[in-house]
Amino acid sequence: MSFEGTARYVATPELRLAVDAAIALQRPLLIKGEPGTGKTLLAEEVAAALDAPLITWHVKSTTRAQQGLYEYDAVSRLRDSQLGDPRVQDVANYIRPGKLWEAFVSERRAVLLIDEIDKADLEFPNDLLHELDRMAFDVYETGQTVRAAQRPIILITSNNEKELPDAFLRRCFFHYIAFPDADTLKAIVDVHFPDIDQALVRRALEAFFELREVPGLKKKPSTSELIDWLRLLMADRLSAEALADKDPARALPPLAGALIKNEQDQHLLERLAFLHRGKR
């Protein structure tokens, strides 16, 4: 089983090797990288390439590890008992399977995405260690044990908002998706826009990388934002010549709202342009 990327996802050799290694070792693949570098999309493409079902667990700040296993709906059972519902005799009627349960019992080997694990509290990764090691967990209310019929391929994404525990990291194969170089980024653009004007691409990439190199930016524009920007440039039928003006006195490129996402960075670029005009 080997991941080669897909028609709509450009995977570097290092990333392909990381996916294959995690599958061979039967370890979760922990993916880090700047927001917008395709971490979440990777799971979708791995599932598509391997013809496997994709099960996605989006982690929030309030998410608990137990929710990935199952939840016992005691409130509904109490309400039904007050109404005389006969279902209350079987506690299994009030067990709600979580995403790990769903992946464990999948008829086909599934790809399980645990997305943005660093959003949860610090104990969340540790609370999953036993289940990820055993590929099984107990449902205490019913006395059953849920075991993985076949070990799912697990991808875990993190935006580095919190440090993950060492015990958790030891159980993962790690890969950092570095920001693409110009050639890789052009290949990504060509996948999304096969008929795009190449002169526009060249000018757009020049402007994009120049913007990323501005010192002091709070949020550098990402790959996904470049794709959005190019889509807007094409929709507005802006030509390469419209981007050719490299006058530093211009604060922002056309339709910069697709690239600049906070007022601090916008004000920074406007100040730099003002200072340049003052020197002329």
GROMACS .gro file of N, CA and C in nm, residues 192-193 196 224 226-236:
model
   45
  192HIS      N    1  -0.506   2.317  -0.961
  192HIS     CA    2  -0.635   2.383  -0.938
  192HIS      C    3  -0.684   2.459  -1.062
  193PHE      N    4  -0.590   2.516  -1.138
  193PHE     CA    5  -0.628   2.598  -1.254
  193PHE      C    6  -0.545   2.554  -1.375
  196ILE      N    7  -0.495   2.829  -1.654
  196ILE     CA    8  -0.465   2.966  -1.614
  196ILE      C    9  -0.352   3.023  -1.698
  224SER      N   10  -0.367   2.803   0.065
  224SER     CA   11  -0.510   2.809   0.034
  224SER      C   12  -0.553   2.952   0.002
  226LEU      N   13  -0.360   3.180  -0.139
  226LEU     CA   14  -0.311   3.206  -0.275
  226LEU      C   15  -0.411   3.153  -0.378
  227ILE      N   16  -0.462   3.034  -0.356
  227ILE     CA   17  -0.560   2.976  -0.448
  227ILE      C   18  -0.684   3.064  -0.455
  228ASP      N   19  -0.732   3.111  -0.341
  228ASP     CA   20  -0.848   3.200  -0.340
  228ASP      C   21  -0.818   3.329  -0.415
  229TRP      N   22  -0.698   3.383  -0.394
  229TRP     CA   23  -0.660   3.509  -0.459
  229TRP      C   24  -0.656   3.491  -0.612
  230LEU      N   25  -0.596   3.383  -0.657
  230LEU     CA   26  -0.591   3.359  -0.801
  230LEU      C   27  -0.731   3.341  -0.860
  231ARG      N   28  -0.817   3.274  -0.784
  231ARG     CA   29  -0.955   3.257  -0.832
  231ARG      C   30  -1.022   3.393  -0.851
  232LEU      N   31  -0.998   3.484  -0.758
  232LEU     CA   32  -1.056   3.619  -0.770
  232LEU      C   33  -0.992   3.696  -0.886
  233LEU      N   34  -0.861   3.686  -0.901
  233LEU     CA   35  -0.794   3.754  -1.012
  233LEU      C   36  -0.850   3.708  -1.146
  234MET      N   37  -0.874   3.577  -1.158
  234MET     CA   38  -0.930   3.524  -1.281
  234MET      C   39  -1.074   3.569  -1.300
  235ALA      N   40  -1.152   3.571  -1.191
  235ALA     CA   41  -1.291   3.612  -1.201
  235ALA      C   42  -1.303   3.758  -1.243
  236ASP      N   43  -1.210   3.842  -1.194
  236ASP     CA   44  -1.211   3.984  -1.230
  236ASP      C   45  -1.135   4.011  -1.358
   0.00000   0.00000   0.00000
